[in-house]
Coordinates of C-alpha atoms in Angstrom, one line a residue:
Chain A
X16 CA -2.4 -8.8 -28.2
X17 CA -2.1 -11.7 -30.3
X18 CA 0.8 -14.2 -29.7
X19 CA 2.2 -16.6 -32.1
X20 CA 0.9 -20.3 -31.2
X21 CA 4.0 -22.1 -32.4
X22 CA 7.1 -20.4 -31.6
X23 CA 10.7 -22.1 -31.4
X24 CA 13.2 -19.7 -29.4
X25 CA 16.7 -20.9 -29.2
X26 CA 17.5 -18.5 -26.2
X27 CA 18.4 -20.0 -22.8
X28 CA 16.9 -17.9 -20.3
X29 CA 17.7 -17.4 -16.5
X30 CA 14.7 -16.5 -14.4
X31 CA 15.3 -15.5 -10.8
X32 CA 12.1 -15.0 -9.0
X33 CA 11.9 -15.4 -5.4
X34 CA 8.3 -16.3 -5.1
X35 CA 7.9 -20.0 -6.0
X36 CA 4.4 -19.6 -7.6
X37 CA 5.1 -16.7 -9.5
X38 CA 8.5 -18.2 -10.9
X39 CA 6.7 -21.4 -11.9
X40 CA 3.7 -19.7 -13.5
X41 CA 6.3 -17.5 -15.7
X42 CA 8.3 -20.7 -16.4
X43 CA 5.3 -22.9 -17.6
X44 CA 3.7 -20.2 -19.5
X45 CA 7.4 -19.5 -21.3
X46 CA 7.7 -23.4 -21.8
X47 CA 4.6 -23.2 -23.9
X48 CA 6.4 -21.3 -26.1
X49 CA 9.5 -23.8 -26.4
X50 CA 11.5 -21.4 -24.5
X51 CA 14.1 -22.9 -22.2
X52 CA 13.7 -21.3 -18.8
X53 CA 16.0 -22.1 -15.9
X54 CA 14.3 -20.9 -12.7
X55 CA 15.9 -20.3 -9.3
X56 CA 14.7 -18.4 -6.0
X57 CA 17.7 -16.7 -4.7
X58 CA 20.9 -14.6 -5.7
X59 CA 23.2 -17.2 -4.5
X60 CA 21.8 -20.0 -6.7
X61 CA 21.6 -17.6 -9.5
X62 CA 25.3 -16.6 -9.3
X63 CA 26.1 -20.4 -9.0
X64 CA 24.2 -21.0 -12.4
X65 CA 25.8 -18.0 -13.9
X66 CA 29.3 -19.3 -13.1
X67 CA 28.5 -22.9 -14.4
X68 CA 26.3 -22.2 -17.5
X69 CA 25.9 -19.7 -20.2
X70 CA 22.7 -17.9 -20.6
X71 CA 21.3 -15.6 -23.4
X72 CA 19.0 -13.6 -21.3
X73 CA 18.6 -12.9 -17.7
X74 CA 15.1 -12.0 -16.2
X75 CA 15.5 -11.1 -12.5
X76 CA 13.9 -9.4 -9.6
X77 CA 16.0 -7.0 -7.4
X78 CA 15.1 -8.0 -3.9
X79 CA 16.5 -11.6 -3.6
X80 CA 17.5 -13.7 -0.4
X81 CA 21.2 -14.0 0.0
X82 CA 22.5 -11.7 -2.8
X83 CA 20.6 -9.0 -4.6
X84 CA 19.4 -8.8 -8.3
X85 CA 22.4 -5.9 -8.8
X86 CA 24.9 -8.6 -8.2
X87 CA 23.4 -11.3 -10.3
X88 CA 23.2 -8.6 -13.0
X89 CA 26.8 -7.8 -12.5
X90 CA 28.0 -11.3 -13.0
X91 CA 25.6 -11.5 -16.1
X92 CA 27.4 -8.4 -17.5
X93 CA 30.7 -10.0 -17.5
X94 CA 29.7 -11.9 -20.7
X95 CA 26.6 -10.3 -21.9
X96 CA 25.3 -6.7 -22.3
X97 CA 22.4 -5.0 -20.3
X98 CA 20.0 -4.9 -23.0
X99 CA 19.7 -8.8 -22.4
X100 CA 18.6 -8.3 -19.0
X101 CA 14.8 -7.6 -17.9
X102 CA 14.3 -6.5 -14.5
X103 CA 11.0 -7.6 -12.5
X104 CA 10.3 -4.9 -10.0
X105 CA 7.5 -4.0 -7.4
X106 CA 8.8 -0.5 -7.1
X107 CA 8.9 2.2 -9.7
X108 CA 11.6 4.2 -8.4
X109 CA 14.9 3.1 -10.1
X110 CA 17.2 5.8 -9.3
X111 CA 19.3 3.3 -7.1
X112 CA 19.3 1.0 -10.1
X113 CA 20.5 3.9 -12.5
X114 CA 23.3 4.5 -9.8
X115 CA 24.2 1.0 -9.6
X116 CA 24.5 0.2 -13.2
X117 CA 25.7 3.6 -14.2
X118 CA 23.1 4.0 -16.9
X119 CA 19.4 4.8 -17.4
X120 CA 19.0 2.4 -20.1
X121 CA 17.5 -0.7 -18.5
X122 CA 14.4 -2.9 -19.4
X123 CA 12.2 -3.2 -16.8
X124 CA 8.6 -4.6 -15.8
X125 CA 6.6 -3.2 -12.8
X126 CA 4.3 -5.5 -10.8
X127 CA 1.5 -6.2 -11.7
X128 CA 2.8 -7.3 -15.1
X129 CA 1.8 -9.2 -18.2
X130 CA 3.6 -12.6 -19.1
X131 CA 3.0 -11.4 -22.6
X132 CA 5.5 -8.6 -22.1
X133 CA 8.1 -11.0 -20.9
X134 CA 7.5 -12.8 -23.9
X135 CA 7.8 -9.9 -26.1
X136 CA 11.2 -9.2 -24.4
X137 CA 12.5 -12.5 -25.1
X138 CA 11.1 -12.3 -28.8
X139 CA 12.9 -8.9 -29.4
X140 CA 16.2 -10.3 -28.1
X141 CA 16.0 -13.3 -30.1
Chain B
X9 CA 14.2 -31.4 59.8
X10 CA 11.1 -33.1 61.1
X11 CA 8.4 -35.4 59.2
X12 CA 6.1 -32.4 58.8
X13 CA 8.7 -30.4 57.1
X14 CA 9.9 -33.3 54.9
X15 CA 6.3 -33.9 53.8
X16 CA 5.7 -30.3 53.0
X17 CA 8.9 -30.0 51.1
X18 CA 7.9 -33.3 49.0
X19 CA 4.6 -31.6 48.4
X20 CA 6.2 -28.3 46.9
X21 CA 8.7 -30.4 44.8
X22 CA 5.8 -32.3 43.3
X23 CA 3.9 -29.3 42.6
X24 CA 6.8 -27.8 40.9
X25 CA 7.8 -30.6 39.0
X26 CA 4.1 -31.0 37.7
X27 CA 4.3 -27.5 36.7
X28 CA 7.5 -28.0 34.8
X29 CA 6.1 -31.1 33.1
X30 CA 3.0 -28.8 32.0
X31 CA 5.1 -26.3 30.7
X32 CA 7.3 -28.9 28.6
X33 CA 4.2 -30.6 27.3
X34 CA 2.8 -27.4 26.3
X35 CA 5.9 -26.4 24.4
X36 CA 6.1 -29.7 22.7
X37 CA 2.4 -29.2 21.7
X38 CA 3.0 -25.7 20.2
X39 CA 6.1 -27.0 18.5
X40 CA 4.1 -29.8 17.1
X41 CA 1.1 -27.7 15.8
X42 CA 3.6 -25.1 14.4
X43 CA 5.4 -27.6 12.4
X44 CA 2.0 -29.1 11.4
X45 CA 1.1 -25.7 10.0
X46 CA 4.3 -25.3 8.1
X47 CA 3.8 -28.6 6.7
X48 CA 0.3 -27.9 5.4
X49 CA 1.5 -24.6 4.0
X50 CA 4.3 -26.3 2.2
X51 CA 2.1 -29.0 0.9
X52 CA -0.5 -26.5 -0.3
X53 CA 2.1 -24.5 -2.1
X54 CA 3.3 -27.8 -3.9
X55 CA -0.2 -28.5 -4.7
X56 CA -0.8 -25.1 -6.1
X57 CA 2.2 -25.0 -8.0
X58 CA 1.5 -28.5 -9.5
X59 CA -2.0 -27.4 -10.3
X60 CA -0.9 -24.3 -12.0
X61 CA 1.6 -26.5 -14.1
X62 CA -1.5 -28.6 -15.2
X63 CA -3.6 -25.4 -15.9
X64 CA -1.0 -23.7 -17.7
X65 CA 0.7 -26.6 -19.7
X66 CA -2.9 -27.5 -21.0
X67 CA -3.1 -24.1 -22.6
X68 CA -2.0 -23.7 -26.0
X69 CA -1.0 -20.1 -25.9
X70 CA -1.4 -17.2 -23.6
X71 CA -4.7 -15.9 -25.1
X72 CA -8.0 -15.7 -23.3
X73 CA -11.1 -17.8 -23.9
X74 CA -14.0 -17.4 -21.8
X75 CA -14.7 -21.1 -21.3
X76 CA -11.0 -22.2 -21.2
X77 CA -11.6 -23.6 -17.8
X78 CA -14.1 -26.1 -19.3
X79 CA -11.5 -28.8 -20.6
X80 CA -9.9 -28.6 -17.2
X81 CA -13.0 -29.2 -15.1
X82 CA -11.7 -32.4 -13.8
X83 CA -8.6 -31.2 -12.5
X84 CA -10.4 -28.1 -10.9
X85 CA -13.0 -30.5 -9.1
X86 CA -10.2 -32.7 -7.9
X87 CA -8.5 -29.7 -6.3
X88 CA -11.7 -28.3 -5.0
X89 CA -12.7 -31.8 -3.6
X90 CA -9.3 -32.6 -2.0
X91 CA -7.8 -29.3 -1.0
X92 CA -10.3 -26.6 -1.0
X93 CA -13.3 -28.4 1.0
X94 CA -10.6 -29.1 3.3
X95 CA -10.2 -26.2 5.8
X96 CA -6.5 -27.0 6.6
X97 CA -5.4 -26.4 2.9
X98 CA -7.8 -23.9 1.9
X99 CA -6.3 -20.8 3.3
X100 CA -3.0 -21.5 2.2
X101 CA -4.2 -22.3 -1.5
X102 CA -6.4 -19.1 -1.6
X103 CA -3.4 -16.9 -0.3
X104 CA -1.1 -18.3 -3.1
X105 CA -3.6 -17.7 -5.5
X106 CA -4.3 -14.2 -4.4
X107 CA -0.6 -13.6 -4.1
X108 CA 0.0 -14.6 -7.7
X109 CA -3.2 -12.6 -8.9
X110 CA -1.9 -9.3 -7.4
X111 CA 1.5 -9.7 -9.3
X112 CA 0.0 -10.4 -12.7
X113 CA -2.3 -8.7 -15.1
X114 CA -3.8 -9.1 -18.4
X115 CA -5.1 -12.5 -19.6
X116 CA -3.0 -14.4 -16.8
X117 CA -5.1 -12.4 -14.0
X118 CA -8.3 -13.0 -15.7
X119 CA -7.5 -16.8 -15.7
X120 CA -6.6 -16.7 -11.9
X121 CA -9.5 -14.8 -11.3
X122 CA -11.7 -17.3 -13.0
X123 CA -9.9 -20.2 -11.0
X124 CA -11.0 -18.2 -8.0
X125 CA -14.6 -18.1 -8.8
X126 CA -14.7 -21.7 -10.0
X127 CA -13.2 -22.9 -6.8
X128 CA -16.0 -21.4 -4.9
X129 CA -13.4 -19.4 -2.9
X130 CA -15.8 -16.2 -3.4
X131 CA -18.7 -18.2 -1.3
X132 CA -16.2 -19.3 1.2
X133 CA -15.1 -15.5 1.6
X134 CA -18.8 -14.3 2.0
X135 CA -19.4 -16.8 4.8
X136 CA -16.1 -15.7 6.6
X137 CA -17.6 -12.1 6.2
X138 CA -20.6 -13.5 8.1
X139 CA -19.1 -15.4 10.7
X140 CA -15.4 -14.7 10.9
X141 CA -13.6 -13.2 13.5
X142 CA -12.3 -9.4 12.9
X143 CA -8.8 -9.8 11.7
X144 CA -10.1 -12.4 9.3
X145 CA -12.9 -10.3 8.1
X146 CA -10.5 -7.6 7.3
X147 CA -8.3 -9.7 5.2
X148 CA -11.5 -11.3 3.5
X149 CA -12.7 -7.8 2.6
X150 CA -9.4 -7.1 0.9
X151 CA -9.5 -10.5 -1.0
X152 CA -12.9 -9.9 -2.2
X153 CA -12.1 -6.1 -3.5
X154 CA -9.2 -7.7 -5.2
X155 CA -11.1 -10.2 -7.0
X156 CA -13.9 -8.0 -7.6
X157 CA -16.7 -10.2 -5.9
X158 CA -19.5 -7.7 -6.2
X159 CA -21.9 -10.5 -4.7
X160 CA -20.0 -9.6 -0.9
X161 CA -21.2 -6.0 -1.2
X162 CA -24.2 -6.4 1.2
X163 CA -21.9 -8.1 3.8
X164 CA -19.2 -5.4 3.3
X165 CA -21.8 -2.5 3.8
X166 CA -22.7 -4.2 7.1
X167 CA -19.2 -4.2 8.2
X168 CA -18.8 -0.4 7.9
X169 CA -20.4 -0.6 11.4
X170 CA -18.5 -3.4 12.6
X171 CA -16.7 -3.1 16.1
X172 CA -13.2 -3.3 14.9
X173 CA -11.9 -0.2 13.5
X174 CA -9.5 -2.1 10.8
X175 CA -12.6 -4.0 9.3
X176 CA -14.4 -0.4 9.0
X177 CA -11.3 1.0 7.3
X178 CA -11.2 -2.1 4.9
X179 CA -14.9 -1.9 4.2
X180 CA -14.7 1.8 3.5
X181 CA -11.9 1.2 1.0
X182 CA -13.7 -1.7 -0.7
X183 CA -16.9 0.4 -1.1
X184 CA -14.9 3.3 -2.7
X185 CA -13.3 0.5 -5.2
X186 CA -16.7 -1.2 -5.9
X187 CA -19.0 1.7 -6.1
X188 CA -16.8 4.7 -6.7
X189 CA -19.1 7.7 -7.4
X190 CA -21.9 6.1 -5.4
X191 CA -19.9 5.4 -2.3
X192 CA -20.2 8.7 -0.7
X193 CA -23.7 8.4 0.9
X194 CA -22.7 4.9 2.5
X195 CA -19.5 6.4 3.8
X196 CA -21.3 9.0 5.8
X197 CA -21.8 6.3 8.3
X198 CA -18.3 5.6 9.2
X199 CA -16.4 6.7 12.4
X200 CA -13.8 6.1 14.8
X201 CA -11.0 5.5 12.6
X202 CA -7.4 6.1 13.5
X203 CA -4.8 8.5 11.6
X204 CA -3.2 5.7 9.9
X205 CA -6.4 4.4 8.8
X206 CA -7.7 7.7 7.5
X207 CA -4.3 7.9 5.5
X208 CA -4.8 4.6 4.1
X209 CA -8.4 5.7 2.8
X210 CA -7.1 8.7 1.3
X211 CA -4.0 7.0 -0.4
X212 CA -6.4 4.5 -1.9
X213 CA -8.9 7.3 -3.2
X214 CA -5.7 9.0 -4.8
X215 CA -4.8 5.8 -6.6
X216 CA -8.3 5.5 -7.9
X217 CA -8.1 8.8 -9.9
X218 CA -10.7 11.4 -10.1
X219 CA -13.1 9.8 -12.3
X220 CA -13.8 6.9 -10.2
X221 CA -14.4 9.1 -6.9
X222 CA -17.5 10.6 -5.5
X223 CA -18.4 14.2 -6.2
X224 CA -15.9 15.9 -3.8
X225 CA -17.6 19.3 -3.9
X226 CA -20.6 17.7 -2.2
X227 CA -18.5 16.0 0.1
X228 CA -17.6 19.6 1.8
X229 CA -21.2 19.7 2.8
X230 CA -20.9 16.2 4.7
X231 CA -22.1 15.7 8.3
X232 CA -19.0 13.3 8.6
X233 CA -15.9 15.0 9.7
X234 CA -13.7 12.3 8.0
X235 CA -15.5 12.6 4.6
X236 CA -14.9 16.5 4.7
X237 CA -11.1 15.9 5.6
X238 CA -11.2 13.5 2.8
X239 CA -12.7 15.9 0.3
X240 CA -10.4 18.7 1.5
X241 CA -7.3 16.4 0.7
X242 CA -8.4 15.3 -2.7
X243 CA -9.7 18.6 -4.0
X244 CA -6.4 19.9 -3.2
X245 CA -4.5 16.7 -4.7
X246 CA -6.7 16.7 -7.9
X247 CA -6.7 20.5 -8.2
X248 CA -10.4 20.5 -8.3
X249 CA -12.9 23.6 -8.1
X250 CA -14.8 23.9 -4.8
X251 CA -17.5 26.2 -3.3
X252 CA -16.0 29.0 -1.2
X253 CA -18.9 29.3 1.1
X254 CA -18.7 25.7 1.9
X255 CA -15.1 26.0 2.8
X256 CA -15.8 29.3 4.6
X257 CA -18.2 27.3 6.8
X258 CA -15.6 24.5 7.5
X259 CA -13.1 27.1 8.7
X260 CA -15.4 28.6 11.1
X261 CA -16.0 25.3 12.7
X262 CA -12.4 25.4 13.9
X263 CA -11.7 21.7 13.5
X264 CA -7.9 21.5 13.6
X265 CA -7.4 18.8 10.9
X266 CA -10.0 20.5 8.5
X267 CA -8.2 24.0 9.1
X268 CA -4.9 22.6 8.2
X269 CA -6.2 20.8 5.0
X270 CA -8.3 24.0 4.1
X271 CA -5.2 26.2 3.9
X272 CA -3.7 24.9 0.6
X273 CA -7.1 25.7 -0.7
X274 CA -7.3 29.0 0.1
X275 CA -3.9 29.8 -1.3
X276 CA -5.1 28.1 -4.7
X277 CA -8.5 29.9 -4.5
X278 CA -6.6 33.5 -3.7
X279 CA -9.8 34.3 -2.0
X280 CA -9.8 37.3 0.6
X281 CA -13.1 36.2 1.8
X282 CA -11.6 33.1 3.1
X283 CA -8.6 34.7 4.2
X284 CA -10.5 37.2 6.5
X285 CA -12.4 34.2 7.8
X286 CA -9.1 32.2 8.4
X287 CA -7.7 35.0 10.3
X288 CA -11.0 35.5 12.3
X289 CA -11.0 32.2 13.9
X290 CA -7.0 32.3 14.2
X291 CA -7.1 33.8 17.9
X292 CA -9.6 31.0 18.8
X293 CA -7.0 28.1 17.9
X294 CA -5.4 26.8 21.1
X295 CA -3.0 24.5 19.5
X296 CA 0.4 25.9 18.7
X297 CA 1.4 23.4 16.2
X298 CA -1.8 24.2 14.2
X299 CA -1.2 28.0 14.4
X300 CA 2.5 27.4 13.1
X301 CA 1.5 25.2 10.2
X302 CA -1.3 27.5 9.0
X303 CA 1.3 30.4 9.0
X304 CA 3.9 28.4 7.2
X305 CA 1.5 27.2 4.5
X306 CA -0.2 30.7 3.8
X307 CA 3.1 32.3 2.8
X308 CA 2.5 30.8 -0.7
X309 CA -0.6 33.2 -1.2
X310 CA 1.0 36.3 -2.3
X311 CA -1.5 38.8 -1.3
X312 CA -0.5 42.3 0.4
X313 CA -3.7 42.2 2.4
X314 CA -2.3 39.3 4.3
X315 CA 0.7 41.1 5.6
X316 CA -1.0 43.3 8.1
X317 CA -2.6 40.0 9.7
X318 CA 0.6 38.2 9.8
X319 CA 2.4 41.7 11.5
X320 CA -0.5 41.6 13.9
X321 CA 0.4 38.2 15.3
X322 CA 4.2 39.1 15.3
X323 CA 3.4 42.0 17.6
X324 CA 1.2 40.2 19.9
X325 CA 3.0 38.5 23.0
X326 CA 0.1 36.3 23.7
X327 CA 1.1 34.1 20.9
X328 CA 4.0 31.5 21.4
X329 CA 7.4 32.7 20.2
X330 CA 7.3 29.9 17.4
X331 CA 4.1 31.0 16.0
X332 CA 5.1 34.8 16.2
X333 CA 8.5 33.7 14.3
X334 CA 6.4 31.9 11.7
X335 CA 4.2 35.2 11.1
X336 CA 7.2 37.3 10.5
X337 CA 8.9 34.8 8.4
X338 CA 5.7 34.4 6.1
X339 CA 5.1 38.1 6.1
X340 CA 8.6 38.5 4.8
X341 CA 8.4 36.0 2.1
X342 CA 5.1 37.5 0.8
X343 CA 6.6 41.0 1.0
X344 CA 9.5 39.8 -1.0
X345 CA 7.6 38.2 -3.7
X346 CA 5.6 41.3 -4.2
X347 CA 8.8 43.6 -4.1
X348 CA 7.4 45.2 -1.0
X349 CA 9.5 46.8 1.9
X350 CA 8.1 45.4 5.4
X351 CA 7.4 48.2 7.8
X352 CA 8.2 47.0 11.1
X353 CA 7.1 49.1 14.0
X354 CA 9.5 50.9 16.5
X355 CA 8.5 48.7 19.3
X356 CA 9.4 45.6 17.5
X357 CA 12.6 47.0 16.5
X358 CA 13.2 48.0 20.3
X359 CA 12.5 44.7 21.7
X360 CA 15.3 42.2 21.5
X361 CA 13.5 39.1 21.1
X362 CA 11.3 40.6 18.2
X363 CA 14.4 42.2 16.6
X364 CA 15.9 38.7 16.6
X365 CA 12.8 37.2 15.1
X366 CA 12.9 39.7 12.6
X367 CA 16.5 39.2 11.6
X368 CA 15.9 35.6 11.4
X369 CA 13.1 36.1 9.0
X370 CA 15.0 38.5 6.6
X371 CA 18.2 36.3 6.6
X372 CA 18.6 35.1 3.1
X373 CA 20.3 31.9 4.2
X374 CA 17.3 30.6 6.2

């Protein structure tokens, strides 16, 4: 897959990823494409950031310390729509998510995933 | 209290205080070492993240070039010299690298794999396989398999005969993943696995897909009991053809696990020959659970010839009640599917216990 070398993205992205090395890898990789990524590692910090700042896109894991990804998504949905959310998951059973979010129409990537797919998600929502 | 008693009291007090001091110092030492370990892990994590930043920032895009590490050789050498050669940092950095590799795919995973090789972690791993403790060997085999370090294969083969069953299991999984179709001959040697270790190998094989597995039809002729179990489960799982004579031979051995795994294949094959063989050995089975499970699963074979076999078990009071109940339930289920009427003998209908079993079997709510 060929990705653009120079790419200016105006979106501001909140990335919630528990594992620091994975979070930083994705942040650095996305930063190469001039994407403004704010990284945090737990649900509490994510909720705090969402209450303070406005984000265009949310990329989050579900299993997080303190508050789960569902609560983070819930708060994000107060201002934005679900198509602006990308869920990163280690499990491929999303029944509990469908019930929690009341819809089957969710964007998700299952581990192991390719960072290019995250880029594509951001690009399509730009 | 006389002088001798005072001296004795003082002696015991000193002993007691000394022991207390030793315990205190030991606790202090453990705490110190634990804190130091946490500090090293934290530092390793920071180093690794910093290293990632340098590597990823120096790349222009997410494309993969074969020699992408060339221009970062200096960074890599620095990391290697200061943190990989140093045994205190190496395990944490290797763990971070492997964790990250597990979660990513595509070019990102290929790049991490390149970093792993360039840091010489593959060679370090092979050395651990040669000299390490069993728990370390098991972990390293897993890492080597994840990173596809084929040069570790001779050592992994050797560890199939390790004294530790977890190491043997990891070696078997590694060989299946590395060699696929060629692994069967080597796995013949494996023995002494616990049930959960067997399950782990079976689940790995299922995930690998049929195209990457050895010839399972041939595996039915194996001399290794576990390989036969593995083959029976996978033939059922992948819905493969098999040799009925080989299965008949397996049934005749009366190995309980193998018998249980054979039943789904008998149902699929719809072979009367295999049914005859199964009920020939049924009387020789000493385990009530195995008997019940066989009867429970055989009810999916809708064959009228099965009904006399099942009714015979129902009539005989030398079988446990739970087994007899399963027999009549299966007979009723098969008869129902074939639109047949079950003809129960008068003796059965006059015996209260047997009548209750029959009522239970024909109850549509159960």
